[in-house]
Amino acid sequence: MRHLAFFISEALIGIKRSALMMFIAVVTIMVTLLVFGLFLLMSANVNNLAQFISSKLEVRVFLNETITRRDIEDFQIKIAQMPHVKSVIFVDKKDAWALFKGSFSNMTLSDLVSENPLPHALKVVLSNNEYIKDVAMQISTHKEYSSDVAYGGVIAERMSAFSAWLSFVGVVLVVFLTVATLFIIVNTIRLTVINRQDEIEIMSLVGATPGFISGPFIIEGLLLGGGSSFISMVLLRFFYDFFARRFQEALPYFPLVFQSSVLNEIYFFVFLLGAILGVLGAYISISKLLKETV
Amino acid sequence: MRHLAFFISEALIGIKRSALMMFIAVVTIMVTLLVFGLFLLMSANVNNLAQFISSKLEVRVFLNETITRRDIEDFQIKIAQMPHVKSVIFVDKKDAWALFKGSFSNMTLSDLVSENPLPHALKVVLSNNEYIKDVAMQISTHKEYSSDVAYGGVIAERMSAFSAWLSFVGVVLVVFLTVATLFIIVNTIRLTVINRQDEIEIMSLVGATPGFISGPFIIEGLLLGGGSSFISMVLLRFFYDFFARRFQEALPYFPLVFQSSVLNEIYFFVFLLGAILGVLGAYISISKLLKETV
Amino acid sequence: MIRIKNVRKEYASGLVALDGVDFRIQKNEFVYLVGASGAGKSTLLRLMFRSEHPTEGEIFIDNFSLNNLKEKQVPYLRRSIGFVFQDFKLLPKRTVYENVAFALRFYNYSRSRIRRQVSQVLELVNLSSKMHHLPSQLSGGEQQRICIARAIVNNPPILLADEPTGSLDPDTSWEIMQLLSKINARQTTVIVATHNKGIVDDIRKRVVALEKGKIIRDQQLGAYDA
Amino acid sequence: MIRIKNVRKEYASGLVALDGVDFRIQKNEFVYLVGASGAGKSTLLRLMFRSEHPTEGEIFIDNFSLNNLKEKQVPYLRRSIGFVFQDFKLLPKRTVYENVAFALRFYNYSRSRIRRQVSQVLELVNLSSKMHHLPSQLSGGEQQRICIARAIVNNPPILLADEPTGSLDPDTSWEIMQLLSKINARQTTVIVATHNKGIVDDIRKRVVALEKGKIIRDQQLGAYDA
Ligand SMILES: Nc1ncnc2c1ncn2[C@@H]1O[C@H](COP(=O)(O)OP(=O)(O)OP(=O)(O)O)[C@@H](O)[C@H]1O
Ligand SMILES: Nc1ncnc2c1ncn2[C@@H]1O[C@H](COP(=O)(O)OP(=O)(O)OP(=O)(O)O)[C@@H](O)[C@H]1O
Ligand SMILES: [Mg+2]
Ligand SMILES: [Mg+2]
């Protein structure tokens, strides 16, 4: 406890007496974490978009005109028991036709086709759209209920593949960015510590143990990393709130991430990363230097 | 000339005798530029995607059944003379129906609607899709030729707005990333220079002019920045070639950027930025330090 | 008791700084180490302080071989040895007070005890008025005196002083050497590497003379020159 | 000719290091500056070198006031003054050779001329064998001698030496002082701040004594003590 107080006071002296260097380090770390946080926010949104795209995919089973309500219910249960199926919903042909006409309002389809050409249908939503084709195939074997199963065909497959890739790219980028952030922050801290190599040697010469020398530097790393990341957290939050609101106003249908649970997780992660990397950077540099000085 | 040779040899000595510090700086700069280059490549692709989406938009003019071939040609010319119109192409109703049936192959539309319900049409492509609604309106005033003009409605407007936003976000991010890269690189160089504040003071004490002191540091900044950015340029190129090929194989329809002119421009820009920021960082730090030391 | 046993020191550059150095220093002895520039005085002191390692031979402090000392124990060795460095080695960003107090931070001393001890020792070297200056704001001699203050602040059983009067005028040098004698009288082994002929000849003690890394003279109550 | 005109130096800390200092030094004179630790010797030398500015008063070198010197001209002033720093101020990452050669880099000298001059001067201070060592690989006295070599390598018209024998044994000190006398005889004004009573008393020259920032004695062929 005594030591901790000493470490903190020494760390504060160190920061105060090397103000310019510390300022430069703080700006660097802050900017790095800002980029990182931005990437995280983007990636969360990309992921969200991927899920959104994916959630729009479904298998539509057009039912034979001849079957009864009982048959339909049986069929619904059968489908629901298939693997990867999340839900099976009955769509009345009247509703379907109204919707269809609505979404092609510009084409005067109703003039061309006066009678409702659509049959009743089932809307099948999957838990994992990768299997959309397989499920569609399996359903289409039940010729007794349905002779026509649609799953969006090529488009659906593309959408599903694209959304999978989006998620993958997101993960790759986040991993890469994390590594990059790690390098930049750790290196920045290392440069500030190398700068005081002489001091470290002197401390060791007057009888300070490695732990005693490291303590203040590690606290300093924590303050530097934590302080910088706190600033970037606040800026990030402000920036996203501002920017996302504009974006949403312009594109209200776009599925932006607004859940504060997800966002707060990102903000907190940025803060935590800064603090941890600050400590890690200080620890790595100080250990290396201590090994070099006898 | 004599001085330049001296500066270079001094810079090389400086780099050699502070190897660890220089190594740390090089890694930091390299990683930063890697992130920056990645962002540029992503942004080029996003822009490309935005253009691609935009290019898919069109106005479709369904022609009245009664008009003659001559009338159609007149109408084509009229439309072509409207502002923002890039091209007007005639689509035979047989082709349109075949295409329509093809893209809905899973729905047995042809069973439901036995006769081709579509009229002849004109496909109008715009030079700027922001005006798609206006153009559609203007065309639809010509009731003598067409009573039905479709432009994708809400979807088209959304797509157009989305692609505009994509481009805008891309620009904002590139600007932000450029500033961030600038900060990180300049600051990294500054930390390496501050580290040798004592040396600078001594040089000034033994009669070196500011220019004489700065020379080697600026060359050092150039070598550091240029060297690091060269490495990141090579890595970036390798990475993109590898990754984009995979991506394209998985999603062959996705409009990835592969023109080597665009890519080389990006790679070169990354290299140039590294070299310039290296020099700038050295220049800023050395000037500040020289002002402080008497 | 310090025992230097057949020590040879060859630096990485190939230069042999010490060769066949072998002698003992009794508890509470006062020894001058003399010799021309580059004779190996500082090297010898650094070996006892374990900031250099002998290439051959061994050094014992209180019958404990430094060769067997574990890396972890080095700080504790150093706390029991006061060292006045030839190049001062002051923490550049710490005030005079902080520099001297640093050597007391390792102990669980109360704040007031630290303040008392530091003030006392700064009084001894005549630097109380400069307590809150940074080393860069001091004259050469003042810096040297802080270094002396730091070395003696905790009454270490051994004091190694490398040229402790190099930046001091004759009067101040005299005072400092009197101080070291007084410390020696209070049960501290003192070894002083020095070029100060006046002092060595006036305050007679044991003299060990080095020449090119070898002992050429070891004389009780000796003079600077043979 | 150097003219110190009624100079007062007050540091930012409020400490008055020099007060009412007023004297002249003729061309080719040899002057000892003596005084206790903290008397203001280094401060006075730094003022002549323009690495500090006087709070009041003026300093003239060859009838040119340093107060009127433009920032841009400072390096040229410094090239005409050799300065032996009390704390050496060697470039830590340059070898002995590079440190000394650095002062010649400003001139359009040929590579071979630089090599010749540096070798000569290193010979004079007896360090030819250490040419490719870094300062950290040298003994205290060796570092001091590089600093001397660097100051005299280009035969400057003025030589300011701050405690140039502080880390040197009496014999080497004597040699170095002989060297400075020889340089003085070759048309160089030499000012030496020193505590070395033996040297000052043996090689008699003009002595200027400072006490707490004031001149208390100015004596031709004086001794260290009044
Ligand atoms: N780190 C080193 N690497 C190589 N040689 C060294 C190193 N340190 C010292 N030396 C050499 O070892 C010899 C002895 O050095 P040392 O510092 O012990 O001398 P010294 O007696 O203290 O001299 P001085 O009175 O000048 O301080 C010198 O020739 C010096 O150049
Ligand atoms: N940068 C500074 N800021 C404040 N005070 C200073 C500064 N430099 C020197 N001093 C003070 O000015 C006084 C004179 O210092 P100076 O270095 O001139 O002494 P000196 O005669 O060279 O002493 P020594 O023989 O110990 O080297 C001292 O009391 C010192 O503490
Ligand atoms: Mg020595
Ligand atoms: Mg001085």
mmCIF file with all atom_site columns, N, CA and C and ligand atoms in Angstrom, chain C residues 139-141, chain D residues 41-43 86 162-163, ligand 4:
data_model
loop_
_atom_site.group_PDB
_atom_site.id
_atom_site.type_symbol
_atom_site.label_atom_id
_atom_site.label_alt_id
_atom_site.label_comp_id
_atom_site.label_asym_id
_atom_site.label_entity_id
_atom_site.label_seq_id
_atom_site.pdbx_PDB_ins_code
_atom_site.Cartn_x
_atom_site.Cartn_y
_atom_site.Cartn_z
_atom_site.occupancy
_atom_site.B_iso_or_equiv
_atom_site.pdbx_formal_charge
_atom_site.auth_seq_id
_atom_site.auth_comp_id
_atom_site.auth_asym_id
_atom_site.auth_atom_id
_atom_site.pdbx_PDB_model_num
ATOM   1  N  N  . SER C 1 139 ? 25.751 24.258 -9.821  1.00 0.00 ? 139 SER C N  1
ATOM   2  C  CA . SER C 1 139 ? 27.118 24.292 -10.317 1.00 0.00 ? 139 SER C CA 1
ATOM   3  C  C  . SER C 1 139 ? 27.707 22.883 -10.214 1.00 0.00 ? 139 SER C C  1
ATOM   4  N  N  . GLY C 1 140 ? 28.826 22.666 -10.902 1.00 0.00 ? 140 GLY C N  1
ATOM   5  C  CA . GLY C 1 140 ? 29.462 21.351 -10.908 1.00 0.00 ? 140 GLY C CA 1
ATOM   6  C  C  . GLY C 1 140 ? 29.742 20.836 -9.500  1.00 0.00 ? 140 GLY C C  1
ATOM   7  N  N  . GLY C 1 141 ? 30.308 21.707 -8.670  1.00 0.00 ? 141 GLY C N  1
ATOM   8  C  CA . GLY C 1 141 ? 30.649 21.291 -7.314  1.00 0.00 ? 141 GLY C CA 1
ATOM   9  C  C  . GLY C 1 141 ? 29.421 20.970 -6.486  1.00 0.00 ? 141 GLY C C  1
ATOM   10 N  N  . LYS D 1 41  ? 31.921 30.944 -11.503 1.00 0.00 ? 41  LYS D N  1
ATOM   11 C  CA . LYS D 1 41  ? 32.929 30.804 -12.555 1.00 0.00 ? 41  LYS D CA 1
ATOM   12 C  C  . LYS D 1 41  ? 32.307 30.284 -13.853 1.00 0.00 ? 41  LYS D C  1
ATOM   13 N  N  . SER D 1 42  ? 31.589 29.185 -13.755 1.00 0.00 ? 42  SER D N  1
ATOM   14 C  CA . SER D 1 42  ? 31.000 28.605 -14.970 1.00 0.00 ? 42  SER D CA 1
ATOM   15 C  C  . SER D 1 42  ? 30.006 29.567 -15.593 1.00 0.00 ? 42  SER D C  1
ATOM   16 N  N  . THR D 1 43  ? 29.245 30.243 -14.739 1.00 0.00 ? 43  THR D N  1
ATOM   17 C  CA . THR D 1 43  ? 28.271 31.195 -15.265 1.00 0.00 ? 43  THR D CA 1
ATOM   18 C  C  . THR D 1 43  ? 28.974 32.266 -16.095 1.00 0.00 ? 43  THR D C  1
ATOM   19 N  N  . GLN D 1 86  ? 32.670 21.758 -18.149 1.00 0.00 ? 86  GLN D N  1
ATOM   20 C  CA . GLN D 1 86  ? 32.903 21.101 -16.866 1.00 0.00 ? 86  GLN D CA 1
ATOM   21 C  C  . GLN D 1 86  ? 32.301 19.692 -16.867 1.00 0.00 ? 86  GLN D C  1
ATOM   22 N  N  . ASP D 1 162 ? 36.641 25.124 -18.482 1.00 0.00 ? 162 ASP D N  1
ATOM   23 C  CA . ASP D 1 162 ? 35.963 25.094 -17.184 1.00 0.00 ? 162 ASP D CA 1
ATOM   24 C  C  . ASP D 1 162 ? 36.418 23.848 -16.431 1.00 0.00 ? 162 ASP D C  1
ATOM   25 N  N  . GLU D 1 163 ? 37.301 24.051 -15.471 1.00 0.00 ? 163 GLU D N  1
ATOM   26 C  CA . GLU D 1 163 ? 37.791 22.944 -14.655 1.00 0.00 ? 163 GLU D CA 1
ATOM   27 C  C  . GLU D 1 163 ? 38.390 21.815 -15.516 1.00 0.00 ? 163 GLU D C  1
HETATM 28 MG MG . MG  E 2 .   ? 31.463 25.412 -12.515 1.00 0.00 ? 4   MG  E MG 1
#
